Every structure is written in structure tokens, then in C-alpha cells.
Short mmCIF file of C-alpha atoms in Angstrom, two decimals:
data_model
loop_
_atom_site.label_atom_id
_atom_site.label_comp_id
_atom_site.label_asym_id
_atom_site.label_seq_id
_atom_site.Cartn_x
_atom_site.Cartn_y
_atom_site.Cartn_z
CA MET L 6 22.41 4.37 -40.96
CA ILE L 7 18.89 4.24 -39.50
CA GLY L 8 17.12 7.57 -39.02
CA ILE L 9 14.74 7.67 -36.05
CA PHE L 10 12.58 10.63 -35.20
CA ASP L 11 10.17 11.58 -32.47
CA SER L 12 8.66 14.74 -31.01
CA GLY L 13 11.12 14.58 -28.12
CA VAL L 14 12.95 12.18 -25.83
CA GLY L 15 10.27 9.45 -25.84
CA GLY L 16 11.60 7.93 -29.05
CA LEU L 17 14.74 6.98 -27.15
CA THR L 18 12.77 3.94 -25.94
CA VAL L 19 12.47 3.04 -29.64
CA ALA L 20 16.16 3.73 -30.26
CA LYS L 21 16.90 1.42 -27.33
CA GLU L 22 14.96 -1.48 -28.89
CA VAL L 23 16.45 -0.81 -32.35
CA LEU L 24 19.97 -0.92 -30.93
CA LYS L 25 19.12 -4.05 -28.95
CA HIS L 26 17.80 -5.92 -31.99
CA LEU L 27 20.13 -4.43 -34.63
CA PRO L 28 23.39 -3.84 -32.73
CA GLU L 29 25.41 -3.73 -35.97
CA HIS L 30 23.60 -0.62 -37.21
CA ARG L 31 24.32 3.04 -36.60
CA ILE L 32 21.43 5.35 -35.79
CA ILE L 33 20.79 9.05 -36.23
CA TYR L 34 18.08 10.30 -33.89
CA PHE L 35 16.13 13.54 -34.15
CA GLY L 36 13.87 14.70 -31.30
CA ASP L 37 11.76 17.74 -32.16
CA THR L 38 11.86 19.16 -28.64
CA ALA L 39 11.35 22.71 -29.98
CA ARG L 40 7.85 21.77 -31.09
CA LEU L 41 6.89 18.97 -28.67
CA PRO L 42 4.46 17.56 -27.78
CA TYR L 43 2.97 16.34 -31.07
CA GLY L 44 0.25 14.47 -29.14
CA THR L 45 -1.94 17.54 -28.73
CA LYS L 46 -1.11 19.15 -32.10
CA GLY L 47 -3.20 19.15 -35.27
CA SER L 48 -2.64 16.66 -38.12
CA ALA L 49 -1.45 19.26 -40.68
CA PHE L 50 1.22 20.47 -38.25
CA VAL L 51 2.42 16.93 -37.55
CA GLN L 52 2.57 16.10 -41.28
CA LYS L 53 4.48 19.28 -42.12
CA TYR L 54 7.22 18.67 -39.54
CA SER L 55 7.41 14.92 -40.18
CA ILE L 56 8.28 15.72 -43.82
CA LYS L 57 10.86 18.35 -42.82
CA ILE L 58 12.54 16.00 -40.35
CA THR L 59 12.58 13.08 -42.80
CA GLU L 60 14.23 15.30 -45.44
CA TRP L 61 16.79 16.41 -42.87
CA LEU L 62 17.57 12.83 -41.76
CA LEU L 63 18.00 11.69 -45.40
CA LYS L 64 20.35 14.60 -46.07
CA ARG L 65 22.42 13.52 -43.05
CA GLY L 66 22.79 10.03 -44.49
CA ALA L 67 19.85 8.01 -43.16
CA GLU L 68 19.00 5.06 -45.44
CA ALA L 69 15.82 4.04 -43.65
CA ILE L 70 13.42 6.06 -41.51
CA VAL L 71 11.71 5.00 -38.29
CA VAL L 72 8.76 7.19 -37.36
CA ALA L 73 9.10 6.58 -33.63
CA CYS L 74 6.36 9.03 -32.63
CA HIS L 75 2.93 7.39 -32.52
CA THR L 76 1.14 10.62 -33.38
CA SER L 77 3.36 11.03 -36.46
CA SER L 78 2.86 7.34 -37.26
CA ALA L 79 -0.89 7.88 -37.11
CA TRP L 80 -1.07 11.12 -39.03
CA ALA L 81 2.03 11.37 -41.22
CA SER L 82 3.43 7.94 -42.15
CA GLU L 83 1.20 7.50 -45.22
CA THR L 84 2.19 10.98 -46.44
CA LEU L 85 5.86 10.12 -45.90
CA LYS L 86 5.58 6.81 -47.76
CA LYS L 87 4.01 8.62 -50.74
CA LYS L 88 6.51 11.47 -50.71
CA PHE L 89 9.66 9.37 -50.19
CA LYS L 90 8.88 6.35 -52.39
CA ASP L 91 12.44 5.02 -52.57
CA VAL L 92 13.09 5.13 -48.84
CA PRO L 93 12.09 2.31 -46.48
CA ILE L 94 9.78 4.01 -43.98
CA PHE L 95 8.77 2.21 -40.81
CA GLU L 96 6.14 3.29 -38.36
CA MET L 97 4.98 2.10 -34.99
CA ILE L 98 1.41 1.03 -35.71
CA THR L 99 1.68 -1.81 -38.28
CA PRO L 100 4.02 -4.08 -36.28
CA ALA L 101 2.22 -3.39 -32.98
CA VAL L 102 -1.16 -4.20 -34.52
CA ALA L 103 0.23 -7.43 -36.00
CA ASP L 104 1.63 -8.46 -32.60
CA ALA L 105 -1.63 -7.64 -30.80
CA LEU L 106 -3.60 -9.73 -33.29
CA LYS L 107 -1.26 -12.66 -32.65
CA LYS L 108 -1.46 -12.33 -28.85
CA THR L 109 -5.14 -11.76 -28.14
CA LYS L 110 -7.31 -14.75 -27.38
CA ASN L 111 -10.55 -13.19 -26.18
CA LYS L 112 -10.37 -10.52 -28.92
CA ARG L 113 -10.65 -7.67 -26.43
CA ILE L 114 -7.76 -5.25 -26.95
CA GLY L 115 -6.90 -2.05 -25.08
CA VAL L 116 -4.96 0.84 -26.62
CA ILE L 117 -3.47 3.67 -24.56
CA GLY L 118 -1.71 6.75 -25.92
CA THR L 119 -1.61 10.53 -26.11
CA PRO L 120 -4.82 12.45 -26.88
CA GLY L 121 -3.57 12.95 -30.47
CA THR L 122 -2.95 9.27 -31.14
CA ILE L 123 -6.22 8.18 -29.55
CA LYS L 124 -8.21 10.93 -31.31
CA SER L 125 -6.75 9.84 -34.67
CA GLY L 126 -8.35 6.42 -34.12
CA ALA L 127 -5.42 4.96 -36.07
CA TYR L 128 -4.93 1.87 -33.92
CA GLU L 129 -8.67 1.17 -33.66
CA LYS L 130 -9.13 1.42 -37.43
CA ARG L 131 -6.16 -0.81 -38.22
CA LEU L 132 -7.17 -3.44 -35.67
CA LEU L 133 -10.79 -3.50 -36.78
CA SER L 134 -9.98 -3.61 -40.47
CA ALA L 135 -7.82 -6.68 -39.78
CA ASP L 136 -10.53 -8.33 -37.69
CA PRO L 137 -13.96 -6.67 -37.42
CA SER L 138 -14.98 -9.04 -34.63
CA LEU L 139 -12.48 -7.44 -32.23
CA LYS L 140 -13.52 -5.22 -29.35
CA VAL L 141 -11.08 -2.30 -29.10
CA TYR L 142 -11.02 -0.01 -26.08
CA ALA L 143 -8.91 3.13 -26.55
CA LYS L 144 -8.00 5.54 -23.78
CA ALA L 145 -5.89 8.71 -23.73
CA CYS L 146 -3.60 8.98 -20.69
CA PRO L 147 -2.16 12.52 -20.98
CA LEU L 148 -0.47 12.47 -17.58
CA PHE L 149 1.78 9.50 -18.34
CA VAL L 150 4.25 11.52 -20.44
CA PRO L 151 4.87 14.25 -17.84
CA LEU L 152 5.17 11.58 -15.13
CA VAL L 153 7.91 9.80 -17.09
CA GLU L 154 9.65 13.07 -17.98
CA GLU L 155 9.69 13.91 -14.27
CA GLY L 156 11.36 10.54 -13.73
CA TRP L 157 8.39 9.31 -11.68
CA VAL L 158 7.95 5.74 -12.90
CA SER L 159 6.98 4.06 -9.63
CA GLY L 160 5.52 4.91 -6.23
CA GLY L 161 2.15 5.90 -4.81
CA VAL L 162 1.12 8.78 -7.05
CA VAL L 163 2.17 6.89 -10.19
CA LYS L 164 0.21 3.79 -9.12
CA GLU L 165 -2.88 5.90 -8.43
CA ILE L 166 -2.78 7.77 -11.73
CA ILE L 167 -2.23 4.55 -13.66
CA LYS L 168 -5.14 2.93 -11.81
CA LYS L 169 -7.37 5.92 -12.55
CA TYR L 170 -6.69 5.65 -16.28
CA LEU L 171 -6.57 1.87 -16.64
CA CYS L 172 -9.38 0.62 -14.39
CA PRO L 173 -11.99 1.24 -17.11
CA LEU L 174 -9.94 -0.92 -19.52
CA LYS L 175 -9.51 -3.68 -16.94
CA ASP L 176 -13.29 -3.64 -16.40
CA LYS L 177 -13.70 -4.34 -20.13
CA LYS L 178 -11.74 -7.59 -19.60
CA ILE L 179 -9.07 -6.85 -22.20
CA ASP L 180 -6.43 -9.58 -22.54
CA THR L 181 -3.97 -7.44 -24.57
CA LEU L 182 -2.86 -3.84 -24.08
CA ILE L 183 -0.94 -1.78 -26.64
CA LEU L 184 1.33 0.93 -25.18
CA ALA L 185 0.79 3.35 -28.08
CA CYS L 186 3.14 6.08 -26.86
CA THR L 187 6.92 6.04 -26.76
CA HIS L 188 7.08 7.03 -23.08
CA TYR L 189 4.74 4.36 -21.78
CA PRO L 190 7.17 1.39 -21.83
CA LEU L 191 9.03 3.16 -19.03
CA LEU L 192 5.87 2.70 -16.92
CA GLU L 193 5.43 -0.93 -18.02
CA LYS L 194 6.11 -2.45 -14.62
CA GLU L 195 3.38 -0.43 -12.90
CA ILE L 196 1.01 -0.77 -15.85
CA LYS L 197 1.37 -4.57 -15.62
CA LYS L 198 0.52 -4.45 -11.92
CA ALA L 199 -2.55 -2.29 -12.62
CA VAL L 200 -4.04 -4.46 -15.36
CA GLY L 201 -2.98 -7.81 -13.93
CA SER L 202 -0.41 -10.36 -15.06
CA LYS L 203 -2.82 -12.10 -17.44
CA VAL L 204 -2.98 -9.09 -19.76
CA LYS L 205 -0.29 -9.23 -22.44
CA ILE L 206 1.49 -5.92 -22.88
CA ILE L 207 2.50 -4.92 -26.43
CA ASN L 208 5.49 -2.57 -26.55
CA PRO L 209 5.37 -1.27 -30.15
CA ALA L 210 9.08 -0.35 -30.00
CA GLU L 211 9.87 -4.04 -29.63
CA SER L 212 7.44 -5.02 -32.41
CA LEU L 213 8.99 -2.36 -34.66
CA ALA L 214 12.56 -3.41 -33.94
CA LYS L 215 11.78 -7.02 -34.86
CA GLU L 216 10.09 -5.93 -38.13
CA LEU L 217 13.01 -3.62 -38.90
CA LYS L 218 15.50 -6.42 -38.35
CA ALA L 219 13.63 -8.69 -40.73
CA SER L 220 13.39 -6.00 -43.42
CA LEU L 221 16.71 -4.23 -43.24
CA LYS L 222 18.93 -6.95 -44.62
CA LYS L 223 19.22 -5.06 -47.89
CA VAL L 224 20.12 -1.67 -46.44
CA SER L 225 23.84 -1.06 -46.74
CA GLU L 226 25.97 0.18 -43.87
CA SER L 227 28.56 2.84 -44.51
CA GLY L 228 31.52 1.16 -42.83
CA PRO L 229 31.65 -0.87 -39.63
CA LYS L 230 30.28 0.62 -36.43
CA LYS L 231 33.13 1.39 -34.08
CA SER L 232 31.66 2.62 -30.84
CA ASP L 233 28.64 4.17 -29.17
CA LYS L 234 29.95 7.54 -30.27
CA ASP L 235 28.99 6.74 -33.86
CA HIS L 236 25.34 7.13 -32.96
CA LEU L 237 24.05 10.65 -33.39
CA PHE L 238 21.40 12.24 -31.21
CA PHE L 239 19.98 15.60 -32.28
CA PHE L 240 17.31 17.70 -30.57
CA SER L 241 15.77 20.90 -31.91
CA ASP L 242 15.86 22.41 -28.41
CA GLU L 243 17.49 21.47 -25.10
CA PRO L 244 15.68 18.32 -23.96
CA TYR L 245 14.14 18.57 -20.48
CA ASN L 246 15.41 16.04 -17.96
CA LEU L 247 17.49 14.21 -20.58
CA LYS L 248 19.74 12.79 -17.89
CA LYS L 249 16.91 10.93 -16.16
CA ILE L 250 15.37 9.71 -19.42
CA SER L 251 18.65 8.55 -20.95
CA HIS L 252 19.44 6.69 -17.74
CA LEU L 253 15.96 5.12 -17.72
CA CYS L 254 16.52 4.01 -21.37
CA PHE L 255 20.22 3.29 -21.64
CA GLN L 256 21.42 3.21 -18.00
CA LYS L 257 23.92 5.91 -18.96
CA HIS L 258 24.20 9.47 -20.19
CA ILE L 259 24.15 10.06 -23.95
CA GLU L 260 25.91 12.85 -25.84
CA VAL L 261 23.46 15.03 -27.78
CA LYS L 262 23.61 17.98 -30.16
CA VAL L 263 21.05 20.77 -29.94
CA GLU L 264 20.12 22.50 -33.20
CA ASP L 265 16.86 23.50 -34.85
CA PRO L 266 17.25 23.13 -38.61
CA PHE L 267 13.74 24.50 -39.39
CA MET X 10 -7.18 46.96 -27.27
CA ILE X 11 -4.94 44.95 -24.92
CA GLY X 12 -2.80 42.21 -26.47
CA ILE X 13 -2.16 39.22 -24.23
CA PHE X 14 0.02 36.29 -25.16
CA ASP X 15 1.01 33.01 -23.66
CA SER X 16 2.43 29.68 -24.80
CA GLY X 17 -1.06 28.16 -24.67
CA VAL X 18 -4.31 28.21 -22.75
CA GLY X 19 -2.78 29.04 -19.35
CA GLY X 20 -2.77 32.77 -20.09
CA LEU X 21 -6.56 32.65 -20.06
CA THR X 22 -6.28 32.91 -16.26
CA VAL X 23 -4.51 36.23 -16.91
CA ALA X 24 -7.14 37.29 -19.46
CA LYS X 25 -9.75 36.51 -16.81
CA GLU X 26 -8.14 38.85 -14.26
CA VAL X 27 -7.58 41.57 -16.89
CA LEU X 28 -11.25 41.45 -17.90
CA LYS X 29 -12.30 41.45 -14.25
CA HIS X 30 -10.23 44.55 -13.40
CA LEU X 31 -10.55 46.38 -16.74
CA PRO X 32 -14.02 45.43 -17.98
CA GLU X 33 -14.17 48.41 -20.34
CA HIS X 34 -11.25 47.15 -22.43
CA ARG X 35 -11.18 44.77 -25.38
CA ILE X 36 -8.54 42.08 -25.48
CA ILE X 37 -6.81 40.16 -28.24
CA TYR X 38 -5.30 36.92 -26.99
CA PHE X 39 -2.68 34.77 -28.69
CA GLY X 40 -1.84 31.30 -27.37
CA ASP X 41 1.15 29.68 -29.09
CA THR X 42 -0.23 26.15 -28.82
CA ALA X 43 1.78 25.07 -31.89
CA ARG X 44 5.00 25.55 -29.95
CA LEU X 45 3.94 24.99 -26.32
CA PRO X 46 5.17 24.45 -23.70
CA TYR X 47 7.65 27.31 -23.37
CA GLY X 48 8.53 26.15 -19.85
CA THR X 49 11.00 23.52 -21.05
CA LYS X 50 12.32 25.47 -24.07
CA GLY X 51 15.58 27.42 -24.37
CA SER X 52 15.79 31.18 -23.86
CA ALA X 53 16.67 32.03 -27.49
CA PHE X 54 13.61 30.14 -28.70
CA VAL X 55 11.33 31.91 -26.22
CA GLN X 56 12.75 35.33 -27.18
CA LYS X 57 12.36 34.68 -30.92
CA TYR X 58 8.70 33.75 -30.67
CA SER X 59 7.85 36.42 -28.09
CA ILE X 60 9.04 39.02 -30.62
CA LYS X 61 7.12 37.43 -33.49
CA ILE X 62 3.91 37.28 -31.44
CA THR X 63 4.26 40.86 -30.18
CA GLU X 64 4.71 42.10 -33.77
CA TRP X 65 1.63 40.14 -34.81
CA LEU X 66 -0.49 41.51 -31.92
CA LEU X 67 0.57 45.09 -32.71
CA LYS X 68 -0.33 44.59 -36.38
CA ARG X 69 -3.77 43.38 -35.29
CA GLY X 70 -4.32 46.59 -33.32
CA ALA X 71 -3.01 45.93 -29.82
CA GLU X 72 -1.99 49.15 -28.03
CA ALA X 73 -0.43 47.48 -25.00
CA ILE X 74 1.10 44.05 -24.56
CA VAL X 75 0.74 41.70 -21.62
CA VAL X 76 3.36 38.94 -21.55
CA ALA X 77 1.14 36.46 -19.71
CA CYS X 78 3.61 33.59 -19.92
CA HIS X 79 6.01 33.53 -16.98
CA THR X 80 8.78 31.89 -19.01
CA SER X 81 8.47 34.66 -21.63
CA SER X 82 8.30 37.24 -18.84
CA ALA X 83 11.52 35.83 -17.42
CA TRP X 84 13.44 35.45 -20.65
CA ALA X 85 11.92 37.83 -23.20
CA SER X 86 10.29 40.86 -21.57
CA GLU X 87 13.51 42.92 -21.42
CA THR X 88 14.17 42.17 -25.10
CA LEU X 89 10.60 43.18 -25.95
CA LYS X 90 10.85 46.44 -23.98
CA LYS X 91 14.05 47.33 -25.87
CA LYS X 92 12.69 46.36 -29.27
CA PHE X 93 9.24 47.97 -28.91
CA LYS X 94 10.14 51.16 -27.08
CA ASP X 95 6.88 53.02 -27.80
CA VAL X 96 4.61 50.22 -26.67
CA PRO X 97 3.59 49.71 -23.03
CA ILE X 98 4.79 46.18 -22.24
CA PHE X 99 3.66 44.47 -19.07
CA GLU X 100 5.00 41.24 -17.69
CA MET X 101 4.07 38.98 -14.82
CA ILE X 102 7.12 39.21 -12.59
CA THR X 103 7.37 42.89 -11.54
CA PRO X 104 3.87 43.24 -10.05
CA ALA X 105 3.99 39.79 -8.42
CA VAL X 106 7.35 40.55 -6.81
CA ALA X 107 6.03 43.91 -5.53
CA ASP X 108 2.98 42.21 -4.02
CA ALA X 109 5.08 39.48 -2.38
CA LEU X 110 7.37 42.09 -0.83
CA LYS X 111 4.32 43.86 0.61
CA LYS X 112 2.77 40.66 1.98
CA THR X 113 5.69 38.80 3.57
CA LYS X 114 6.37 39.35 7.25
CA ASN X 115 8.93 36.67 8.05
CA LYS X 116 10.79 37.33 4.76
CA ARG X 117 10.59 33.69 3.66
CA ILE X 118 9.03 33.51 0.21
CA GLY X 119 8.26 30.46 -1.93
CA VAL X 120 8.12 30.53 -5.74
CA ILE X 121 6.64 27.71 -7.81
CA GLY X 122 6.62 27.51 -11.61
CA THR X 123 7.61 25.52 -14.68
CA PRO X 124 11.19 24.21 -14.98
CA GLY X 125 11.97 27.06 -17.41
CA THR X 126 10.79 29.82 -15.10
CA ILE X 127 12.50 28.34 -12.06
CA LYS X 128 15.73 27.63 -13.98
CA SER X 129 15.82 31.25 -15.18
CA GLY X 130 15.99 32.35 -11.55
CA ALA X 131 14.07 35.47 -12.56
CA TYR X 132 11.83 35.67 -9.50
CA GLU X 133 14.65 34.87 -7.10
CA LYS X 134 16.91 37.55 -8.61
CA ARG X 135 14.20 40.20 -8.59
CA LEU X 136 13.14 39.44 -5.04
CA LEU X 137 16.70 39.40 -3.72
CA SER X 138 17.74 42.57 -5.52
CA ALA X 139 14.78 44.34 -3.86
CA ASP X 140 15.64 42.92 -0.45
CA PRO X 141 18.84 40.86 -0.02
CA SER X 142 17.75 39.75 3.45
CA LEU X 143 14.93 37.63 2.00
CA LYS X 144 15.04 33.84 1.94
CA VAL X 145 13.62 32.64 -1.38
CA TYR X 146 12.74 29.00 -1.97
CA ALA X 147 12.01 28.15 -5.61
CA LYS X 148 10.58 24.85 -6.80
CA ALA X 149 9.61 23.58 -10.26
CA CYS X 150 6.32 21.66 -10.32
CA PRO X 151 6.18 20.26 -13.89
CA LEU X 152 3.13 18.06 -13.27
CA PHE X 153 0.81 20.94 -12.31
CA VAL X 154 0.25 22.08 -15.92
CA PRO X 155 -0.77 18.68 -17.29
CA LEU X 156 -3.00 18.15 -14.23
CA VAL X 157 -4.85 21.41 -14.94
CA GLU X 158 -5.03 20.71 -18.67
CA GLU X 159 -6.59 17.34 -17.87
CA GLY X 160 -9.14 19.26 -15.78
CA TRP X 161 -7.93 17.56 -12.58
CA VAL X 162 -7.94 20.44 -10.09
CA SER X 163 -9.11 18.56 -6.98
CA GLY X 164 -9.25 15.02 -5.59
CA GLY X 165 -6.83 12.48 -4.16
CA VAL X 166 -4.16 12.35 -6.85
CA VAL X 167 -4.04 16.14 -7.14
CA LYS X 168 -3.72 16.55 -3.36
CA GLU X 169 -0.90 14.00 -3.26
CA ILE X 170 1.08 15.55 -6.12
CA ILE X 171 0.68 19.03 -4.65
CA LYS X 172 1.81 17.73 -1.27
CA LYS X 173 4.83 16.02 -2.83
CA TYR X 174 5.96 19.28 -4.47
CA LEU X 175 5.02 21.74 -1.70
CA CYS X 176 6.01 19.94 1.51
CA PRO X 177 9.66 21.03 1.16
CA LEU X 178 8.49 24.68 0.91
CA LYS X 179 6.18 24.33 3.90
CA ASP X 180 9.11 22.90 5.86
CA LYS X 181 11.04 26.11 5.07
CA LYS X 182 8.30 28.03 6.93
CA ILE X 183 7.48 30.36 4.02
CA ASP X 184 4.70 32.86 4.76
CA THR X 185 4.16 33.89 1.11
CA LEU X 186 3.94 31.76 -2.03
CA ILE X 187 4.07 33.08 -5.60
CA LEU X 188 2.18 31.01 -8.20
CA ALA X 189 4.64 31.77 -11.00
CA CYS X 190 2.81 29.88 -13.75
CA THR X 191 -0.43 30.82 -15.48
CA HIS X 192 -2.03 27.44 -14.83
CA TYR X 193 -1.39 27.30 -11.10
CA PRO X 194 -4.17 29.68 -9.95
CA LEU X 195 -6.61 26.97 -11.08
CA LEU X 196 -5.09 24.76 -8.37
CA GLU X 197 -5.13 27.55 -5.77
CA LYS X 198 -7.73 25.93 -3.52
CA GLU X 199 -5.71 22.73 -3.10
CA ILE X 200 -2.41 24.61 -2.91
CA LYS X 201 -3.82 26.66 -0.03
CA LYS X 202 -4.82 23.49 1.80
CA ALA X 203 -1.35 22.00 1.28
CA VAL X 204 0.63 24.98 2.57
CA GLY X 205 -1.85 26.02 5.27
CA SER X 206 -4.11 29.04 5.57
CA LYS X 207 -1.42 31.25 7.11
CA VAL X 208 0.61 31.32 3.89
CA LYS X 209 -0.42 34.20 1.63
CA ILE X 210 -0.83 33.15 -1.98
CA ILE X 211 0.24 35.61 -4.68
CA ASN X 212 -1.59 35.15 -7.99
CA PRO X 213 0.56 37.21 -10.41
CA ALA X 214 -2.38 37.53 -12.81
CA GLU X 215 -4.19 39.56 -10.16
CA SER X 216 -1.09 41.64 -9.37
CA LEU X 217 -0.62 42.30 -13.10
CA ALA X 218 -4.26 43.27 -13.69
CA LYS X 219 -4.11 45.83 -10.87
CA GLU X 220 -0.86 47.32 -12.25
CA LEU X 221 -2.34 47.38 -15.75
CA LYS X 222 -5.43 49.18 -14.51
CA ALA X 223 -3.33 51.85 -12.82
CA SER X 224 -1.13 52.36 -15.90
CA LEU X 225 -3.55 52.08 -18.79
CA LYS X 226 -5.48 55.29 -18.28
CA LYS X 227 -3.67 56.86 -21.21
CA VAL X 228 -4.22 54.06 -23.71
CA SER X 229 -7.07 54.94 -26.05
CA GLU X 230 -9.85 52.54 -26.85
CA SER X 231 -11.03 52.24 -30.42
CA GLY X 232 -14.76 52.66 -29.80
CA PRO X 233 -16.93 51.33 -27.01
CA LYS X 234 -16.89 47.63 -26.24
CA LYS X 235 -20.19 46.09 -27.21
CA SER X 236 -20.16 42.46 -26.15
CA ASP X 237 -18.03 39.49 -25.26
CA LYS X 238 -17.73 38.77 -28.98
CA ASP X 239 -15.43 41.78 -29.34
CA HIS X 240 -12.68 39.90 -27.55
CA LEU X 241 -10.47 37.89 -29.88
CA PHE X 242 -8.85 34.60 -28.97
CA PHE X 243 -6.28 33.15 -31.37
CA PHE X 244 -4.29 29.94 -31.04
CA SER X 245 -1.51 28.77 -33.35
CA ASP X 246 -2.85 25.21 -33.14
CA GLU X 247 -6.03 23.57 -31.84
CA PRO X 248 -5.87 23.98 -28.06
CA TYR X 249 -6.16 20.72 -26.13
CA ASN X 250 -9.09 20.52 -23.73
CA LEU X 251 -10.09 24.15 -24.35
CA LYS X 252 -13.62 23.43 -23.22
CA LYS X 253 -12.54 22.39 -19.72
CA ILE X 254 -10.03 25.22 -19.35
CA SER X 255 -12.37 27.94 -20.62
CA HIS X 256 -15.04 26.69 -18.24
CA LEU X 257 -12.54 26.66 -15.36
CA CYS X 258 -11.57 30.28 -16.23
CA PHE X 259 -14.76 31.88 -17.54
CA GLN X 260 -17.49 29.39 -16.56
CA LYS X 261 -18.44 29.28 -20.24
CA HIS X 262 -17.16 28.28 -23.66
CA ILE X 263 -15.17 30.88 -25.63
CA GLU X 264 -15.02 31.24 -29.41
CA VAL X 265 -11.48 30.88 -30.74
CA LYS X 266 -9.71 31.10 -34.09
CA VAL X 267 -6.91 28.67 -34.95
CA GLU X 268 -4.15 30.00 -37.20
CA ASP X 269 -0.35 29.88 -37.10
CA PRO X 270 1.00 33.12 -38.53
CA PHE X 271 4.68 32.05 -38.26
#
């Protein structure tokens, strides 16, 4: 079973890609809705709860952990890898950075995410340590998450807000853009229009799912998966607008359990 | 000393009104940034942390408590009043409802707030129990908080989003509108434009401060207030964009302490 965690519902876009690329696996998802958003929280807080959640997922039978939250990936994945040495831990940044490096031709890469992810500089550092000749332009887009959670993923206001955030990146002539927040793939269509069709969009959930598929051959499955009901979705508090988000991700409603184990 | 708490920085608009109407008092403010927003959380969660914060404020010397958060006011103030019988506890809803009842002439009142506040139905219930002949139109505006926290309080996008949320209320011919969220007074100028100058806007922070002033004559002050530095501002995690918000509220930067006592 693959354990996936996020600060809330956003990680469902990651669950979607994992299920698409590894349909034979079961997943257990934990969204920390009681403490969301992580994007504006401090690093110590994010580390503390990432450890608690990982412990909880392992206790519930997870054999591999996907840190679906980019802020947790930035601030807690190293801590998790040290603390849980025997567990395969996957995070969003490594595969997305690898994909961006493969895709860029003019070496001008844009990164958009929550204030926490952007402030951590995690993507910038990883990109530049792989290739110091890159130009990386990072931009926090704090309104994207509430837009998606409101179910507003197209239309006038959405276009205008996206333009307001992304014009400065377009002006820098980026040819690759990393969507470094779980919610952003749900805005991908409008983001593409705003930056132009020549800019390659990196959805880290897709990069992660491909890496996971390549690595997970050794992880055993506890019995064959029978139906969608075998997947488990937990939230530490009632998720806001779950119906809209689960329809945007899975085109159907998902059954969830609400409990805060901490 | 007056204890004021909120889920985050929004309650600073309440602190502002309290300091304006009761300049001789000291305040101790607690913003639960580690667990914000309360607006999309469940009622049990909000009650649990409202109790914890009230206990903490009382331990630090608060002699009266202002529940600045509307979600806490809706879901936790009765619990607090029962649990802390000897402490004067003030919440946002009672004075705002009283003011709205005084102001309305056509008996059509609008209420806007976070999904949590609107879902609780607290304002609706209180208004209708005071006058069952009222027509109350409640509307959640989840994008207003992130707009304010981004410092976007005017301009094209803001106007459009406000219009999108408030047109249905305008169509109902309301003559009074309650801003049932701490952040919303910072959008008051644009909200006024959207609903038209004939609609009276109720800022509950102002209603509360007036009620507090009338009631607090008996509460002793521990020594004379000397300077702005006597006010204490605590947050359970680093507040996002504090600089912008404190300038929007106080036209200056405020000194804060970050600690999570829970």
C-alpha cells in the first residue's frame, strides 16, 4: 500500500496520477485539513507534522510514503528520509527538477508555488545545483489555492489573476514552468493559455508517479486490489468543498473518513 | 488588560477598533496562525482551541476576552461563557446583530463571511429570533480572506471578485450588509461601491468595540498604559504577510512574538 500525504485536498491531484500510473496499487491518503495550509507555516511546524503523519501512515500499513505536499517536500523530506531509513520516501521536488532539466532548451525555468515553497528556495537550489548556468524565476501565487478550492478553474477572474501572477515570468522568456503546488495542475489549462503554448508545463505529480512506478517494483502488495473502495482517504478535519475537488480530480465523489489522530 | 483572539491576523482589525474606542486599555492578542483558517474547520475543533486560547490569555493576565474570530464567535462563544463564568466574554455576533436591527429599514439584511461562519447559520438565527419578519441573505465569500492577505484591497480583480459574490445580494435589495469576517472591513471601500451607497455596512469590530466600552467600566487596569509597546501580540506560527496587514490596520509595523503554547 502506498501512503500519500498532503496538508489538505490538493494532494488528491497526486493520488490521481499515482493511481493512473500504478493502477495495481492500493493507496492510503492523509490530508491534514485540521492544520492546513502548510504553505504559510514555519519549517519546524511542517517537519513536526510530516513526521507524525508518516508514523501514522506506516502504522496503518503503508509500505512507501509519497510526500505530496510541496512545502513538506521542501522542508521535511530530508528529515523523513533520515528518520525512516528503511522506508522508501518519495517527494515532489526531485522528479520535477529532473523533468524540467530534460525539457528546457533555453535554460530559463519558472517555478510557481505557495509562499512557503517559494520562500524555502528548494526548487531554485536543486535546479541550480544541477546546472548553475540556469536562470530560475520563482513566484508565489497565493490566490491559486483558494481559487481552485472554490472550484473556479476557468473564466474571467481566473484568467486575470493568472495573468497578474504569470506575466512577469513570461517576460523573462521562460521555456519551462514547474507547477510546484498540488492544486495548480487543476489550473493547467488557463496557465498554458497565459504563458503561451511554447512553454512546457511540468506537473510534478506526473513526474513523481513515473519515478514511483520505476522504483516500486520491489514493494510487496498485501493481496490483490479489488475495487476503488480499497483505497483509503483520511482527513484530520472535514475537507472544504471536497465534492468539487474530488470531481475535478476523479470525475466522481470519493468516500472519506474524518479523524485527527494528533 | 483585554485579551483578543482570532485564527490569525484578521482579528487585528478588531484590535484596531478596540484601541480606537478604548485607548486607555492594554491588549494582549493571540492569533492562532498555526491552525488557521478556522473558517473551514469543524465546530469541535474550533471549540477545543477557543478554550485553550482563552485559558492561555487568562493565565497571561487578561481580565476580559474578545472572541474576534467570527467562526469562534459562532461555534465557541456559548461554550466559553459556560466554562469561564466569572470572565466577561465578548463575541462579534451580538453587537453586530443589534446594530443591523437598528439600521435596517426595509428589513432585508445581507450577511457575508467565511464558509464556516455562513454554514453555522449563527447570524441568520440570531437576526431571525430577534425579528422573524426579517429577510436574511447569507453568502460565503471564501476568496476575500486570501485577497486581503495578499494585500489586494482595490483594483480590477478585487472589484470583479467582489461583484461576483455580492451581485446576488444586491439583487435581493438588501439595505444593510454585515461584514461577518475580520478581514472584510479592509475591503469595505470596494464592497460599498459594489452594493451601492444606500446599503449600510455593519463592521462588527466597531459594534463590538462600542459594546466593550460600555461594559468594561468595571474591569480594573493593572497600572497606567505607557506606550504602544505595552500591547502584546502573539501568534502560534509566523504570520504570513504581517507587514502588509499591520500597515493596512495600524499604518505601521507591529512587534509580535511567535510561540505555539499548545
